[in-house]
Coordinates of C-alpha atoms in Angstrom, one line a residue:
Chain A
M119 CA -0.1 -0.1 0.0
S120 CA 2.2 2.8 -1.1
E121 CA -0.2 4.3 -3.7
E122 CA -0.2 8.2 -3.6
A123 CA -3.3 10.1 -2.9
I124 CA -1.6 13.4 -3.9
T125 CA 1.3 13.7 -6.3
L126 CA 3.2 17.0 -6.7
K127 CA 5.5 17.5 -9.7
H128 CA 8.1 20.3 -9.8
L129 CA 5.7 22.6 -7.9
T130 CA 7.1 26.2 -7.6
V131 CA 5.2 28.9 -5.9
A132 CA 6.1 32.6 -5.8
Y133 CA 4.5 35.6 -4.1
Q134 CA 5.2 38.5 -6.4
S135 CA 8.7 37.8 -7.6
V136 CA 10.0 35.9 -4.4
P137 CA 9.8 32.2 -4.7
V138 CA 8.4 30.7 -1.6
L139 CA 8.5 27.0 -2.7
W140 CA 11.1 25.8 -5.1
D141 CA 10.6 22.7 -7.3
V142 CA 8.8 20.4 -4.9
S143 CA 8.1 16.9 -6.2
L144 CA 6.6 14.8 -3.6
G145 CA 3.8 12.1 -3.1
F146 CA 1.5 11.8 -0.1
K147 CA 0.6 8.2 0.6
K148 CA -2.9 7.1 0.6
G149 CA -4.4 6.1 3.8
K150 CA -1.6 7.4 5.9
M151 CA -1.1 10.2 8.4
T152 CA 1.6 12.6 7.1
A153 CA 3.1 15.5 9.0
I154 CA 4.5 18.6 7.1
I155 CA 7.2 20.1 9.2
G156 CA 9.7 23.0 8.9
P157 CA 10.6 26.2 10.4
N158 CA 8.3 29.3 10.4
G159 CA 8.1 30.9 7.0
A160 CA 9.3 27.7 5.3
G161 CA 6.2 27.6 3.0
K162 CA 4.2 24.8 4.8
S163 CA 0.9 26.6 4.5
T164 CA 1.7 27.7 1.1
L165 CA 2.4 24.2 0.1
I166 CA -1.2 23.3 1.3
K167 CA -2.8 26.3 -0.4
A168 CA -1.1 25.5 -3.7
M169 CA -2.4 22.1 -3.5
L170 CA -5.9 23.3 -3.2
Q171 CA -5.3 25.9 -5.9
L172 CA -6.0 28.7 -3.4
I173 CA -2.5 30.1 -4.6
K174 CA -1.8 29.6 -8.3
P175 CA 1.6 27.9 -8.7
L176 CA 4.2 29.4 -11.0
T177 CA 4.8 26.0 -12.4
G178 CA 4.2 22.5 -11.7
E179 CA 1.4 20.0 -11.1
V180 CA -0.7 18.7 -8.4
A181 CA -2.8 15.5 -9.1
F182 CA -5.1 13.7 -6.9
S183 CA -5.9 10.0 -7.0
L184 CA -9.0 8.7 -5.3
N185 CA -11.0 5.5 -5.8
D186 CA -12.8 6.7 -8.9
H187 CA -10.2 9.2 -10.1
Q188 CA -6.7 8.8 -11.2
M189 CA -4.2 11.8 -11.3
A190 CA -7.2 14.2 -11.5
P191 CA -6.8 18.0 -11.0
Y192 CA -8.0 19.5 -7.9
K193 CA -11.2 21.0 -9.2
E194 CA -12.6 17.4 -10.2
V195 CA -12.2 16.2 -6.7
K196 CA -12.8 19.2 -4.6
Q197 CA -15.9 17.6 -2.9
Q198 CA -13.4 14.8 -1.7
V199 CA -10.8 17.1 -0.1
A200 CA -11.5 18.7 3.1
Y201 CA -9.5 21.7 4.2
V202 CA -9.1 23.1 7.6
P203 CA -7.4 26.5 7.5
Q204 CA -5.6 28.1 10.3
N205 CA -8.2 29.2 12.8
S206 CA -6.8 32.8 12.9
S207 CA -7.8 33.1 9.3
V208 CA -11.4 33.9 9.9
D209 CA -13.5 36.6 11.8
W210 CA -14.7 34.9 15.0
D211 CA -17.0 37.9 15.7
F212 CA -19.1 37.0 12.6
P213 CA -22.8 36.8 13.7
T214 CA -23.3 33.1 13.4
T215 CA -23.7 29.9 15.6
V216 CA -21.4 26.9 16.1
L217 CA -23.7 24.5 14.3
D218 CA -24.0 26.9 11.4
V219 CA -20.3 27.0 11.0
V220 CA -20.1 23.2 10.9
T221 CA -22.9 23.2 8.4
M222 CA -20.7 25.2 6.1
G223 CA -18.8 21.9 5.5
R224 CA -21.8 20.8 3.6
Y225 CA -22.0 23.7 1.3
G226 CA -19.5 22.2 -1.2
R227 CA -21.8 19.2 -1.7
L228 CA -24.8 21.5 -2.0
G229 CA -23.3 23.6 -4.7
W230 CA -24.5 27.0 -5.7
F231 CA -27.9 28.3 -4.7
K232 CA -29.2 25.3 -2.7
R233 CA -29.8 25.8 0.9
A234 CA -28.7 23.4 3.6
K235 CA -31.4 20.9 4.4
K236 CA -32.4 19.2 7.6
A237 CA -30.2 16.2 6.7
D238 CA -27.2 18.4 6.4
K239 CA -27.9 20.0 9.7
E240 CA -28.2 16.5 11.3
I241 CA -24.9 15.5 9.8
A242 CA -23.4 18.7 11.1
A243 CA -24.7 18.0 14.5
Q244 CA -23.3 14.4 14.6
Q245 CA -19.8 15.8 13.8
L246 CA -20.1 18.4 16.4
A247 CA -20.9 15.6 18.9
K248 CA -17.8 13.7 17.7
V249 CA -15.6 16.5 18.7
G250 CA -17.4 16.8 22.1
M251 CA -19.1 20.1 21.3
Q252 CA -22.8 19.2 20.9
T253 CA -23.8 21.4 23.8
F254 CA -22.3 24.4 22.0
A255 CA -24.5 24.0 18.9
D256 CA -26.4 27.2 19.4
R257 CA -23.6 29.2 20.9
Q258 CA -22.3 32.4 19.3
I259 CA -18.9 31.6 17.8
S260 CA -17.1 34.6 19.5
Q261 CA -17.6 32.9 22.8
L262 CA -15.4 29.9 22.1
S263 CA -11.8 29.3 23.3
G264 CA -9.0 28.7 21.0
G265 CA -9.2 24.9 21.4
Q266 CA -13.0 24.9 21.0
R267 CA -12.7 26.9 17.8
Q268 CA -10.2 24.3 16.4
R269 CA -12.6 21.5 17.2
V270 CA -15.5 23.3 15.4
F271 CA -13.2 23.7 12.4
L272 CA -12.5 19.9 12.5
A273 CA -16.1 19.1 12.9
R274 CA -16.7 21.3 9.8
A275 CA -14.1 19.2 7.9
L276 CA -15.7 16.0 9.1
A277 CA -19.1 17.2 7.8
Q278 CA -17.5 17.3 4.3
E279 CA -17.3 13.4 4.4
A280 CA -14.2 13.7 2.3
D281 CA -11.4 11.2 1.5
I282 CA -8.5 13.5 1.9
Y283 CA -8.0 15.8 4.9
L284 CA -5.6 18.8 4.8
L285 CA -5.2 20.5 8.1
D286 CA -3.1 23.7 8.7
E287 CA -1.6 23.7 12.1
P288 CA -4.7 22.2 13.8
L289 CA -2.8 21.9 17.2
A290 CA -1.5 25.4 17.4
G291 CA -2.5 27.0 20.7
V292 CA -4.9 24.2 21.8
D293 CA -5.1 22.6 25.2
M294 CA -4.2 19.0 25.9
K295 CA -7.8 17.8 25.9
T296 CA -8.4 19.3 22.5
E297 CA -5.2 17.9 21.1
R298 CA -6.2 14.4 22.2
I299 CA -9.6 14.7 20.7
I300 CA -8.3 15.9 17.5
M301 CA -5.6 13.3 17.1
N302 CA -8.0 10.6 18.0
L303 CA -10.4 11.7 15.4
L304 CA -7.6 12.0 12.8
H305 CA -6.5 8.4 13.6
E306 CA -10.0 7.1 13.2
L307 CA -10.1 8.8 9.8
V308 CA -6.8 7.1 8.8
A309 CA -8.2 3.7 10.2
E310 CA -11.1 4.1 7.9
G311 CA -8.7 4.5 4.9
K312 CA -8.7 8.2 4.7
T313 CA -5.6 10.3 3.9
V314 CA -4.7 12.9 6.4
I315 CA -2.1 15.6 5.9
V316 CA -1.2 17.9 8.9
V317 CA 1.0 21.0 9.0
H318 CA 2.6 20.3 12.3
H319 CA 4.9 22.5 14.5
D320 CA 5.8 20.2 17.5
L321 CA 8.8 18.0 16.8
Q322 CA 8.5 16.1 20.0
T323 CA 5.1 14.4 19.0
V324 CA 5.9 13.6 15.3
E325 CA 6.9 10.0 16.1
E326 CA 3.9 9.4 18.4
Y327 CA 1.2 10.9 15.9
F328 CA 2.3 10.3 12.5
D329 CA 3.2 7.6 9.9
E330 CA 5.0 9.8 7.4
V331 CA 6.9 13.0 7.5
V332 CA 7.8 15.7 4.9
F333 CA 10.4 18.3 5.7
I334 CA 10.0 21.5 4.1
N335 CA 12.1 24.6 4.1
R336 CA 11.5 26.7 0.9
S337 CA 12.2 23.4 -0.9
L338 CA 11.7 19.7 -0.2
M339 CA 14.4 18.8 2.4
A340 CA 13.3 15.1 3.0
A341 CA 10.4 12.8 3.1
G342 CA 9.5 9.2 4.1
S343 CA 8.2 7.2 6.7
V344 CA 8.7 8.5 10.2
S345 CA 10.8 5.6 11.2
S346 CA 13.3 6.1 8.3
A347 CA 13.1 9.9 7.5
F348 CA 12.6 11.4 11.1
T349 CA 16.3 11.7 11.8
D350 CA 18.4 14.1 13.7
K351 CA 20.2 14.9 10.5
N352 CA 17.2 15.7 8.5
I353 CA 15.9 17.9 11.3
E354 CA 19.1 19.6 11.7
E355 CA 19.3 20.3 8.0
T356 CA 15.7 21.6 7.7
Y357 CA 15.9 24.0 10.6
R358 CA 19.4 25.2 10.0
T359 CA 18.4 28.0 7.7
D360 CA 15.5 29.4 9.7
Q361 CA 13.6 32.1 7.9
N362 CA 13.0 33.9 11.2
V363 CA 16.1 33.9 13.3
G364 CA 15.4 32.8 16.8
E365 CA 12.2 30.9 16.0
R366 CA 13.8 27.6 16.5
S367 CA 14.6 28.1 20.2
A368 CA 11.0 29.3 20.7
Q369 CA 9.7 25.8 19.6
P370 CA 9.7 23.1 22.1
Chain B
M98 CA -46.1 65.2 -1.8
L99 CA -45.2 64.5 1.7
V100 CA -46.2 60.9 1.5
E101 CA -44.0 60.5 -1.6
I102 CA -41.1 61.9 0.3
Y103 CA -41.5 59.5 3.0
L104 CA -41.9 56.6 0.5
I105 CA -38.7 57.6 -1.2
A106 CA -36.7 57.9 1.9
V107 CA -37.8 54.4 3.0
V108 CA -37.1 52.8 -0.3
V109 CA -33.7 54.5 -0.5
A110 CA -32.9 53.5 3.0
L111 CA -33.9 49.9 2.5
A112 CA -32.1 49.5 -0.8
C113 CA -28.9 51.0 0.7
S114 CA -28.9 49.1 4.0
L115 CA -29.1 45.5 2.4
P116 CA -25.7 45.5 0.7
G117 CA -24.4 47.4 3.8
V118 CA -24.9 44.3 6.0
F119 CA -22.1 42.5 4.0
L120 CA -20.0 45.7 3.7
V121 CA -19.9 45.9 7.6
L122 CA -19.2 42.2 8.0
R123 CA -16.5 42.2 5.3
G124 CA -14.8 45.4 6.9
S125 CA -15.1 47.1 3.5
T126 CA -17.1 50.1 4.5
M127 CA -14.3 52.5 3.4
L128 CA -14.2 50.7 0.1
S129 CA -17.9 51.4 -0.4
D130 CA -17.2 55.1 0.8
A131 CA -14.8 55.3 -2.1
I132 CA -17.2 53.8 -4.6
T133 CA -20.1 56.0 -3.6
H134 CA -18.0 59.0 -4.5
T135 CA -16.2 57.7 -7.6
V136 CA -19.3 56.6 -9.4
L137 CA -19.8 60.2 -10.0
L138 CA -16.9 60.2 -12.5
G139 CA -18.9 57.5 -14.3
I140 CA -22.0 59.5 -14.3
V141 CA -20.2 62.6 -15.7
L142 CA -18.3 60.7 -18.4
A143 CA -21.4 58.8 -19.4
F144 CA -23.3 62.1 -19.6
F145 CA -20.6 63.7 -21.9
V146 CA -21.2 60.8 -24.3
V147 CA -24.9 60.6 -24.3
N148 CA -25.7 64.2 -23.3
D149 CA -28.9 63.2 -21.7
L150 CA -29.2 63.2 -17.9
N151 CA -32.1 60.8 -18.0
S152 CA -30.2 58.0 -20.0
P153 CA -29.8 54.6 -18.4
F154 CA -26.3 54.6 -19.7
L155 CA -25.5 56.9 -16.9
I156 CA -26.1 54.2 -14.6
V157 CA -24.0 51.7 -16.6
G158 CA -21.1 54.1 -16.8
A159 CA -21.2 54.8 -13.1
T160 CA -21.5 51.1 -12.1
L161 CA -18.5 50.4 -14.4
V162 CA -16.4 53.2 -12.7
G163 CA -17.4 51.8 -9.4
V164 CA -16.2 48.4 -10.2
L165 CA -13.0 49.9 -11.8
T166 CA -12.4 51.7 -8.5
V167 CA -12.5 48.4 -6.6
W168 CA -10.1 46.7 -9.1
L169 CA -7.7 49.7 -9.1
I170 CA -7.5 49.9 -5.2
E171 CA -7.1 46.0 -5.0
T172 CA -4.4 46.0 -7.6
L173 CA -2.4 48.8 -5.8
Q174 CA -2.9 46.9 -2.6
H175 CA -1.6 43.6 -4.1
T176 CA 1.7 45.3 -5.0
K177 CA 2.2 45.4 -1.1
L178 CA 3.8 48.7 -1.8
L179 CA 1.0 50.4 0.2
S180 CA -1.7 49.4 2.6
N181 CA -5.4 49.1 1.9
D182 CA -6.4 52.5 3.3
S183 CA -3.7 54.3 1.5
A184 CA -4.7 52.7 -1.7
I185 CA -8.3 53.9 -1.0
G186 CA -6.8 57.3 -0.2
I187 CA -5.1 57.6 -3.6
V188 CA -7.8 56.3 -5.9
F189 CA -11.0 57.8 -4.3
P190 CA -9.9 61.6 -4.2
L191 CA -8.3 61.2 -7.7
F192 CA -11.5 60.0 -9.5
F193 CA -13.8 62.1 -7.3
S194 CA -11.8 65.3 -8.0
I195 CA -11.7 64.8 -11.6
A196 CA -15.4 64.3 -11.6
I197 CA -15.9 67.5 -9.8
I198 CA -13.6 69.5 -12.1
L199 CA -15.4 68.2 -15.2
I200 CA -18.8 69.2 -13.6
T201 CA -17.7 72.7 -12.5
R202 CA -15.9 73.4 -15.8
Y203 CA -18.1 71.8 -18.4
A204 CA -21.5 70.9 -17.0
G205 CA -22.3 73.7 -14.7
N206 CA -25.2 74.9 -16.6
V207 CA -27.2 71.7 -16.6
H208 CA -28.8 69.9 -13.6
L209 CA -25.3 68.2 -12.8
D210 CA -24.1 70.9 -10.4
A211 CA -21.7 70.1 -7.6
D212 CA -24.0 71.0 -4.7
S213 CA -26.8 68.6 -5.6
V214 CA -24.4 65.8 -6.5
L215 CA -22.7 66.2 -3.0
M216 CA -25.7 66.7 -0.9
G217 CA -28.7 65.6 -3.0
E218 CA -32.1 67.0 -2.3
L219 CA -34.8 64.7 -1.3
A220 CA -37.4 67.5 -1.1
F221 CA -37.1 67.9 -4.9
A222 CA -37.1 64.3 -5.8
P223 CA -41.1 64.2 -6.2
F224 CA -40.9 67.0 -8.8
R225 CA -39.3 64.5 -11.5
R226 CA -42.3 62.4 -12.4
M227 CA -42.6 59.1 -14.1
T228 CA -45.0 59.6 -17.0
L229 CA -46.2 56.9 -19.3
F230 CA -48.8 57.4 -22.0
G231 CA -49.7 60.8 -20.4
M232 CA -50.4 59.3 -17.1
D233 CA -48.4 60.1 -13.8
F234 CA -47.0 57.1 -12.0
G235 CA -45.3 59.1 -9.2
P236 CA -41.8 60.2 -8.6
K237 CA -39.2 58.7 -11.0
V238 CA -36.6 58.1 -8.3
L239 CA -39.1 56.0 -6.4
W240 CA -39.4 53.6 -9.3
S241 CA -35.6 53.4 -10.0
M242 CA -34.8 52.8 -6.3
L243 CA -37.6 50.3 -6.0
I244 CA -36.0 48.3 -9.0
I245 CA -32.6 48.6 -7.3
L246 CA -34.1 47.5 -3.9
I247 CA -35.6 44.4 -5.7
I248 CA -32.3 43.6 -7.5
N249 CA -30.6 43.7 -3.9
V250 CA -33.3 41.6 -2.3
L251 CA -32.9 39.0 -5.0
F252 CA -29.2 39.0 -4.9
I253 CA -29.0 38.5 -1.1
T254 CA -31.7 35.8 -1.2
F255 CA -30.1 33.8 -4.0
F256 CA -26.6 34.1 -2.9
Y257 CA -27.2 34.1 0.9
K258 CA -25.3 30.9 1.5
E259 CA -22.5 32.0 -0.8
L260 CA -22.1 35.5 0.7
K261 CA -22.0 34.0 4.2
I262 CA -19.3 31.6 3.5
T263 CA -17.1 33.8 1.3
T264 CA -17.5 36.5 4.1
F265 CA -16.8 34.4 7.1
D266 CA -14.1 32.1 5.6
P267 CA -12.9 33.0 2.1
G268 CA -10.2 30.3 2.3
L269 CA -12.7 27.4 2.7
A270 CA -15.1 29.1 0.3
A271 CA -12.5 29.1 -2.4
A272 CA -11.5 25.5 -1.6
L273 CA -15.1 24.4 -1.9
G274 CA -15.6 26.1 -5.3
F275 CA -17.4 29.3 -4.3
S276 CA -15.3 32.1 -5.8
P277 CA -14.8 34.9 -3.2
V278 CA -13.5 37.2 -6.1
F279 CA -16.7 36.7 -8.0
L280 CA -19.0 37.4 -5.0
H281 CA -16.9 40.2 -4.0
Y282 CA -17.1 42.0 -7.3
A283 CA -20.9 41.2 -7.7
L284 CA -21.5 42.9 -4.2
M285 CA -19.3 45.8 -5.2
T286 CA -21.4 46.1 -8.5
L287 CA -24.5 46.3 -6.5
V288 CA -22.9 48.8 -4.1
S289 CA -22.2 51.0 -7.2
L290 CA -25.6 50.6 -8.7
T291 CA -27.3 51.4 -5.4
A292 CA -25.1 54.4 -5.0
V293 CA -25.9 55.7 -8.3
G294 CA -29.6 55.3 -7.8
A295 CA -29.4 57.1 -4.5
Y296 CA -27.4 59.9 -5.7
D297 CA -30.3 62.1 -6.7
S298 CA -32.0 62.0 -3.5
V299 CA -29.4 61.8 -0.8
G300 CA -26.2 62.8 -2.6
S301 CA -22.8 61.2 -2.5
I302 CA -21.5 62.1 0.8
L303 CA -24.4 60.6 2.7
V304 CA -25.0 57.5 0.7
V305 CA -22.4 55.6 2.7
G306 CA -24.0 56.5 5.9
F307 CA -27.3 55.0 4.6
M308 CA -25.4 51.9 3.7
V309 CA -23.4 51.4 6.9
G310 CA -25.3 53.0 9.7
P311 CA -28.3 50.7 9.9
A312 CA -26.1 47.6 9.3
L313 CA -23.8 48.6 12.1
T314 CA -26.8 49.0 14.4
G315 CA -27.9 45.5 13.4
Y316 CA -24.4 44.2 13.9
L317 CA -24.3 45.5 17.5
L318 CA -27.6 44.2 18.5
T319 CA -27.5 40.5 17.5
H320 CA -25.3 37.4 17.0
R321 CA -27.4 36.0 14.1
L322 CA -26.9 37.0 10.5
K323 CA -30.6 36.7 9.6
R324 CA -31.5 38.8 12.6
M325 CA -28.9 41.3 11.8
I326 CA -30.5 41.6 8.3
L327 CA -34.0 42.1 9.9
I328 CA -32.8 44.6 12.5
T329 CA -30.9 46.5 9.7
L330 CA -34.0 46.8 7.6
I331 CA -36.1 47.9 10.6
T332 CA -33.5 50.5 11.6
A333 CA -33.4 51.7 8.1
V334 CA -37.1 52.3 7.9
F335 CA -37.1 53.9 11.4
N336 CA -34.3 56.3 10.7
S337 CA -35.8 57.5 7.5
L338 CA -39.3 58.0 8.9
V339 CA -38.0 59.9 12.0
G340 CA -35.4 61.7 9.8
V341 CA -37.9 63.1 7.3
K342 CA -40.3 64.1 10.1
A343 CA -37.5 65.9 12.0
A344 CA -36.3 67.6 8.8
F345 CA -39.8 69.1 8.3
V346 CA -40.1 70.2 11.9
L347 CA -36.7 71.9 11.9
D348 CA -37.0 72.9 8.2
T349 CA -33.7 71.5 7.1
S350 CA -32.1 69.1 4.7
I351 CA -34.0 65.7 4.6
A352 CA -30.9 63.5 3.8
G353 CA -28.8 65.3 6.3
M354 CA -31.4 64.8 9.1
I355 CA -31.8 61.0 8.2
A356 CA -28.0 60.7 8.4
V357 CA -28.1 62.4 11.9
V358 CA -30.8 60.1 13.2
T359 CA -28.8 57.1 11.8
G360 CA -25.8 58.2 13.7
I361 CA -27.9 58.5 16.9
T362 CA -29.5 55.1 16.7
C363 CA -26.1 53.6 15.9
L364 CA -24.6 55.4 19.0
L365 CA -27.5 54.2 21.1
A366 CA -26.9 50.6 20.0
F367 CA -23.2 51.0 20.8
L368 CA -23.9 52.1 24.2
F369 CA -27.0 50.2 25.3
S370 CA -26.7 46.8 23.2
P371 CA -27.5 44.0 25.7
S372 CA -24.5 41.8 24.6
K373 CA -22.0 44.1 22.9
G374 CA -22.7 47.5 24.4
S375 CA -20.2 49.6 26.2
I376 CA -22.4 50.2 29.3
Q377 CA -22.9 46.5 29.6
A378 CA -19.2 46.0 29.4
I379 CA -18.7 48.5 32.1
R380 CA -21.3 46.9 34.3
N381 CA -19.7 43.5 33.8
R382 CA -16.3 44.8 34.9
W383 CA -17.7 46.5 37.8
K384 CA -19.4 43.3 38.9
Q385 CA -16.4 41.2 38.5
R386 CA -14.4 43.6 40.5
K387 CA -16.9 43.5 43.3
N388 CA -16.9 39.8 43.3
L389 CA -13.1 39.6 43.3
K390 CA -13.1 42.0 46.2
K391 CA -15.5 39.8 48.2
Q392 CA -13.4 36.7 47.4
A393 CA -10.3 38.5 48.5
A394 CA -12.0 39.6 51.7
S395 CA -13.4 36.2 52.5
S396 CA -10.0 34.4 51.9
H397 CA -8.4 37.0 54.2
I398 CA -10.9 36.3 57.0
K399 CA -10.4 32.6 56.6
S400 CA -6.7 32.8 56.9

């Protein structure tokens, strides 16, 4: 089982004229939990966004392989790909409820113009229960703590009922309880044969949580199974040229 | 006459306040301020082409310049050489001043005079009648604003879900296939169109108040989007009715008076909102301090 769910070929991404990711060729294994790690400013979020076509790459290809698709572009499979952005990327004062945010995960399946039906709300409520937030369904989202926000975001991704999950720093700034809930759910997804890709910042938990690891620092530094690729040498090389000096010592 | 003025005021307020809800939520109120001014350039340029103040091409031209404004501001901003507000600060006065220069230099003797463009005059609006086959169908501006109101209602009804997700989480919206860029420009087109329609009656300076004021009041009073839209509409009607009445009593500018009432209701919501109001915040802090003092005192006694 070393089939690839996402295949990147010579992916180069630039903001204005500054290249952020340089010539990344890489495969994410199907049915595995993969960590993307690297120092701040290394281009980890950019890599995820480029895979989802949220940023147009300068050159290169991203292809998705699912049960009924082989090497398909993102727009053909977008219903099957769930994305969890960094939770700081949205306005938490937006006038809406927790259940409503989770229901947004169903919007992709609904398509344009169609409203969420009762069945969609029920699926949303079930996912909310999975992350242990069912009692918060009617709560205004501004009242949530950081960990609760992240769980709501995960519930929203689960409501998409996708095959591939891309999560951007889902464990950033969350409490231990939330971290455990999130990781248990992600492991359940992998057990069901789903592919999970996580931008991760905590080197100490990589071995415990993940099957595969990808080192990024402006270009691909190393990739492979955690047992073979998660070595001191690879870590050292990836973090040697930190884009923000001093960041490394700030990370545990 | 008087009834017609009330009617026009209410329809203009409703039409303006609807897109305002999403302007407030998206934090693009200053962008809409720029649009509501720069559409004037579109009106003037279209007027020079068709030479008719009643031509529908004026609306087309104005809407195009409104969208051009948004595009130019965003292109400047994407260069990262200047911030969002400086980009607005460059484009808006440039377009607006060109429009004013053109009006004062070349179009001073027609109805397009700088005063009416800046301030509008609701009291004169009923003088321009809609006549078909020799019959009088009421003030023209009432009809044009009614059509714009209907367009706004339809747009927000059809794109409700899409507007919500692109406003709350543009990243997810794009990943799911709902183009935030498309909805942004669609909304800005409506803002331009609404601004042009409202020009005659309320003028370019106050349009933005009509758009943003009621929506801000709605935002302060609730935590639900649908309720926010409802409160916004009710506030818009209330503001315009009270504003027109006050303007007659005090014998002053109608649009100006509505804007004053809008400011007052907004301020009241800011002060007295049960959940977000500043008085509530002060009371909460005061209560907390009292509780803490009590706790401190009781722990002191225990030890």
